[in-house]
XYZ file of N, CA and C in Angstrom:
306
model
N 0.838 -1.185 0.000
C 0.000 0.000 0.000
C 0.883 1.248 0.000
N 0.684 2.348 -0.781
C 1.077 3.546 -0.536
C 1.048 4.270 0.054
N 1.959 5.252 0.536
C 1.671 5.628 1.947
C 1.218 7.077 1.485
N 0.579 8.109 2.577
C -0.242 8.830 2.351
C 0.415 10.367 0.841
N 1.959 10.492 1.205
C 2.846 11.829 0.186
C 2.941 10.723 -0.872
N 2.852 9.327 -1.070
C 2.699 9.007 -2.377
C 1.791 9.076 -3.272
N 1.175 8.567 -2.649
C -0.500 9.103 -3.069
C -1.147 10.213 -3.520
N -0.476 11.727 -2.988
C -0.806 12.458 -3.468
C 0.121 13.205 -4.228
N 1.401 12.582 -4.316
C 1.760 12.991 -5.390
C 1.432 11.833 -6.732
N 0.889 11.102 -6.528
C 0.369 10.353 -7.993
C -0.799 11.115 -8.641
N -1.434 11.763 -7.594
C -2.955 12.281 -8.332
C -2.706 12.984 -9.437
N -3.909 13.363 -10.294
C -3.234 13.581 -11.800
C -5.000 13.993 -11.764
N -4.549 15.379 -11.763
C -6.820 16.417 -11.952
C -6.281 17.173 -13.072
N -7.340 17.736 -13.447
C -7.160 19.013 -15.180
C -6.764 20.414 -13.684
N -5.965 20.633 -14.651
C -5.846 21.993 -13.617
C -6.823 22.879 -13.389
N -7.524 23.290 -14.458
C -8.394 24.316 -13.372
C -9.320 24.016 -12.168
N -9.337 22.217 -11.912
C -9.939 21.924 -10.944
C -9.291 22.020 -9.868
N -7.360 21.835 -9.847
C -6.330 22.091 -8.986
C -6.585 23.642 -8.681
N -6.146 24.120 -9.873
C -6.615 25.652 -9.525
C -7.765 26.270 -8.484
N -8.651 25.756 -8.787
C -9.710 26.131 -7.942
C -9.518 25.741 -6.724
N -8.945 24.830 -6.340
C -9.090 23.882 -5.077
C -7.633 24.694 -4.212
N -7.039 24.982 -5.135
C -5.796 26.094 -4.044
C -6.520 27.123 -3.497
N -7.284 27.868 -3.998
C -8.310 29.042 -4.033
C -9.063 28.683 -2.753
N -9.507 27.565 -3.277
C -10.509 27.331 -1.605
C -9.838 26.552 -0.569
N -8.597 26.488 -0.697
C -7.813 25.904 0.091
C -7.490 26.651 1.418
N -7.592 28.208 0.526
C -7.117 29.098 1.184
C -7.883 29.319 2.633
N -9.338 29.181 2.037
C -10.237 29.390 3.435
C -10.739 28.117 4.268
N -10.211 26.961 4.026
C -10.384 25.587 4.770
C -10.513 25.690 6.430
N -11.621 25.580 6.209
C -11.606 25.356 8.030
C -12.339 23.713 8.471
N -11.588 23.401 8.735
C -11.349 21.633 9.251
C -12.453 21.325 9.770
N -12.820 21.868 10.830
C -14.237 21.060 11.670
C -15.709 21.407 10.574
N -15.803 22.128 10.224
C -17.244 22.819 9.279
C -16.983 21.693 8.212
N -16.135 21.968 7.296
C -15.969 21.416 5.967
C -16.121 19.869 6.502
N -15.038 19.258 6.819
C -15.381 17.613 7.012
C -16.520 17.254 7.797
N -16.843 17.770 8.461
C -18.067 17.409 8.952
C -19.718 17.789 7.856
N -19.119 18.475 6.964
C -20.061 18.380 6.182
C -19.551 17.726 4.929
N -18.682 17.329 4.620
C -18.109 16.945 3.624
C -18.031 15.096 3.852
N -17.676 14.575 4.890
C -17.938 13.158 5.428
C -19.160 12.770 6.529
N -20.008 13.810 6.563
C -21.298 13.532 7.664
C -21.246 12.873 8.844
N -19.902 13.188 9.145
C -19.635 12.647 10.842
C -18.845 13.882 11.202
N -18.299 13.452 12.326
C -17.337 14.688 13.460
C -16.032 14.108 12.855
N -15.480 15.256 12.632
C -14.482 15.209 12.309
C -13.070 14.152 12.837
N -12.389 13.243 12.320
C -11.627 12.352 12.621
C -10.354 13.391 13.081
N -9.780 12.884 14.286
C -8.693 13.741 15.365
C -7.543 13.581 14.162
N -7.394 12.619 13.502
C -5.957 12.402 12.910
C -5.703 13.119 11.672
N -5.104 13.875 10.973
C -5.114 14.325 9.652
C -5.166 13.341 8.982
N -4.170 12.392 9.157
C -4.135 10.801 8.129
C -5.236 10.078 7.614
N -5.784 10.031 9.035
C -7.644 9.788 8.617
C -8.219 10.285 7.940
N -8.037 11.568 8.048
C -9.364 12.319 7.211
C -8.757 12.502 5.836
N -7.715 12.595 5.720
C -6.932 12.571 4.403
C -7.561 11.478 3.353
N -7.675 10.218 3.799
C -7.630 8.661 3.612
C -9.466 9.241 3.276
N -10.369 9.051 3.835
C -11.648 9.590 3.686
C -12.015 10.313 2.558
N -11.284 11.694 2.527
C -11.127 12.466 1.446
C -10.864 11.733 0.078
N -9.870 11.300 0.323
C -9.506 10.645 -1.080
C -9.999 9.650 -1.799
N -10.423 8.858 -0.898
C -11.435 7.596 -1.198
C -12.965 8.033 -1.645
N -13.256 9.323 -1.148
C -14.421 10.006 -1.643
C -14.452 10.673 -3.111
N -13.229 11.272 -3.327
C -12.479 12.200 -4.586
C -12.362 10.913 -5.430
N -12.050 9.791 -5.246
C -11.632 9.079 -6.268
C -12.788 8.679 -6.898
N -13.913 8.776 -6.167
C -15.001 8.232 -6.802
C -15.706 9.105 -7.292
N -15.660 10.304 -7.413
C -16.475 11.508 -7.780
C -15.749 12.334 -8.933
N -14.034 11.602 -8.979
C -12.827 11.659 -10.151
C -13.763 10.549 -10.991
N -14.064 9.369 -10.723
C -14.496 8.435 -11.560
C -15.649 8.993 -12.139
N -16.855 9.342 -11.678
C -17.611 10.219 -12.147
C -17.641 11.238 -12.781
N -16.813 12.083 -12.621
C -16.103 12.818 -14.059
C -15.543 12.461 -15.009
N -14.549 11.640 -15.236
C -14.065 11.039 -16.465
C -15.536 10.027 -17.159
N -16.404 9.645 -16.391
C -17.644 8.752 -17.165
C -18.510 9.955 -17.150
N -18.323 11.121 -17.339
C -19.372 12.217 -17.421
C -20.491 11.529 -16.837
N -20.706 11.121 -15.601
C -21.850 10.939 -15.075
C -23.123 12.326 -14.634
N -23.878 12.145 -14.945
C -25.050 12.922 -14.797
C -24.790 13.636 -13.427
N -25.062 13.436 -12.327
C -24.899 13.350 -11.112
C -23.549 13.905 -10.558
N -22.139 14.030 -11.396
C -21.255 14.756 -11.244
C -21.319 16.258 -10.963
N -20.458 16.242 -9.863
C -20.566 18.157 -9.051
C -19.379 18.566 -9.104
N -18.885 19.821 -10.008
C -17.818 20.466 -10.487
C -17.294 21.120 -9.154
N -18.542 21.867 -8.236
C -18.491 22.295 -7.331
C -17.967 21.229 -6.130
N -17.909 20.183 -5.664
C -18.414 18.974 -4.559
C -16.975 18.836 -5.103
N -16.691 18.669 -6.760
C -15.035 18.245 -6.894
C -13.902 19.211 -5.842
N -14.423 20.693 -6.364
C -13.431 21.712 -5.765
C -13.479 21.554 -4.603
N -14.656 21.381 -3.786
C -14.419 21.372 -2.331
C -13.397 20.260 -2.126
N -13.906 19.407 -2.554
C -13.284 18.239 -1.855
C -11.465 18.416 -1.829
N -11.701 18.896 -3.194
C -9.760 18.618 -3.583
C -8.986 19.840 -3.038
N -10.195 20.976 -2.318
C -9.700 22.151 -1.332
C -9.335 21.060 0.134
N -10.437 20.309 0.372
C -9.884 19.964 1.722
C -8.903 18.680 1.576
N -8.598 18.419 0.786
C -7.603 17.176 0.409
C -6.149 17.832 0.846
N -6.362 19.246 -0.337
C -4.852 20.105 0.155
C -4.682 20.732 1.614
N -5.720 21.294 2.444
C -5.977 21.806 3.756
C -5.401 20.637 4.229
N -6.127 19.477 4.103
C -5.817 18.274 5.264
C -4.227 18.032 5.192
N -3.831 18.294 3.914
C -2.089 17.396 3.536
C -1.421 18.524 4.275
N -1.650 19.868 3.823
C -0.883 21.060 5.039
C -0.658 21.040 5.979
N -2.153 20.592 6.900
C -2.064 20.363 8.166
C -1.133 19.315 8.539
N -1.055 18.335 7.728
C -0.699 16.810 8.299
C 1.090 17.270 7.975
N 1.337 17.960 6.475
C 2.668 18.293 6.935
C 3.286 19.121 8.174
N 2.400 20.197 8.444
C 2.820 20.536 9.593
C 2.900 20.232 10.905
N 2.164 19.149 10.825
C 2.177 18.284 12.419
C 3.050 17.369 12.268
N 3.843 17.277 11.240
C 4.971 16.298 11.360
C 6.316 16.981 10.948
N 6.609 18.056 10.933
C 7.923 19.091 11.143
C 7.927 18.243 12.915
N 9.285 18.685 12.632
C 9.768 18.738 14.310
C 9.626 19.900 14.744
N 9.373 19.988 16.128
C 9.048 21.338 16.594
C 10.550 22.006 16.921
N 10.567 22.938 16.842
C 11.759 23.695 16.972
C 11.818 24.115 17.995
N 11.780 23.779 19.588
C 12.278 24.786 20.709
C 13.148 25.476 21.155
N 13.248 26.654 21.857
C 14.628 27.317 21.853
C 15.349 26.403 22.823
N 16.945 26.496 22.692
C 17.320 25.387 23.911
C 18.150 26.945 24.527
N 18.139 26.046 25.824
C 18.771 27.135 26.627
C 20.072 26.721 26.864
């Protein structure tokens, strides 16, 4: 299995859907969005919700390439906004913290 920075560097979207999704990346706020975006309370772990996200995107990616009826241009951007929010977060909780030493 691939682990979670492989994974998203394999993804492969038309850019203006990337485009858009930096845009709303910008205003990502974690508890609102996934909780409306996966219809539960938000999972404590970034990894989790990452994993969620993507497994949701992949299927709503599949639905775009089969031009399915039922496909949301809009539901894409969100999602692939909080895909990038979640990977930010998750990189930044895994920097080492820098304390001053005395």
């Amino acid at each position: 299995m691939q682990d979670l920075h492989s994974r998203l560097g394999a993804m492969r979207r038309p850019r203006l859907l990337v485009r858009a999704a930096r845009i709303g990346a910008s205003e990502y706020r974690r508890r609102p969005h996934l909780a409306r975006l996966l219809g539960e309370p938000c999972p404590p772990q970034h990894g989790a919700a990452l994993l969620q996200l993507m497994e949701l995107e992949e299927m709503l990616d599949d639905g775009r390439q089969r031009r399915a009826a039922d496909y949301s241009a809009a539901q894409h951007v969100e999602l692939l906004a909080a895909i990038i929010g979640e990977a930010r977060s998750l990189q930044v909780a895994a920097r080492p913290s820098t304390g001053a030493s005395a």
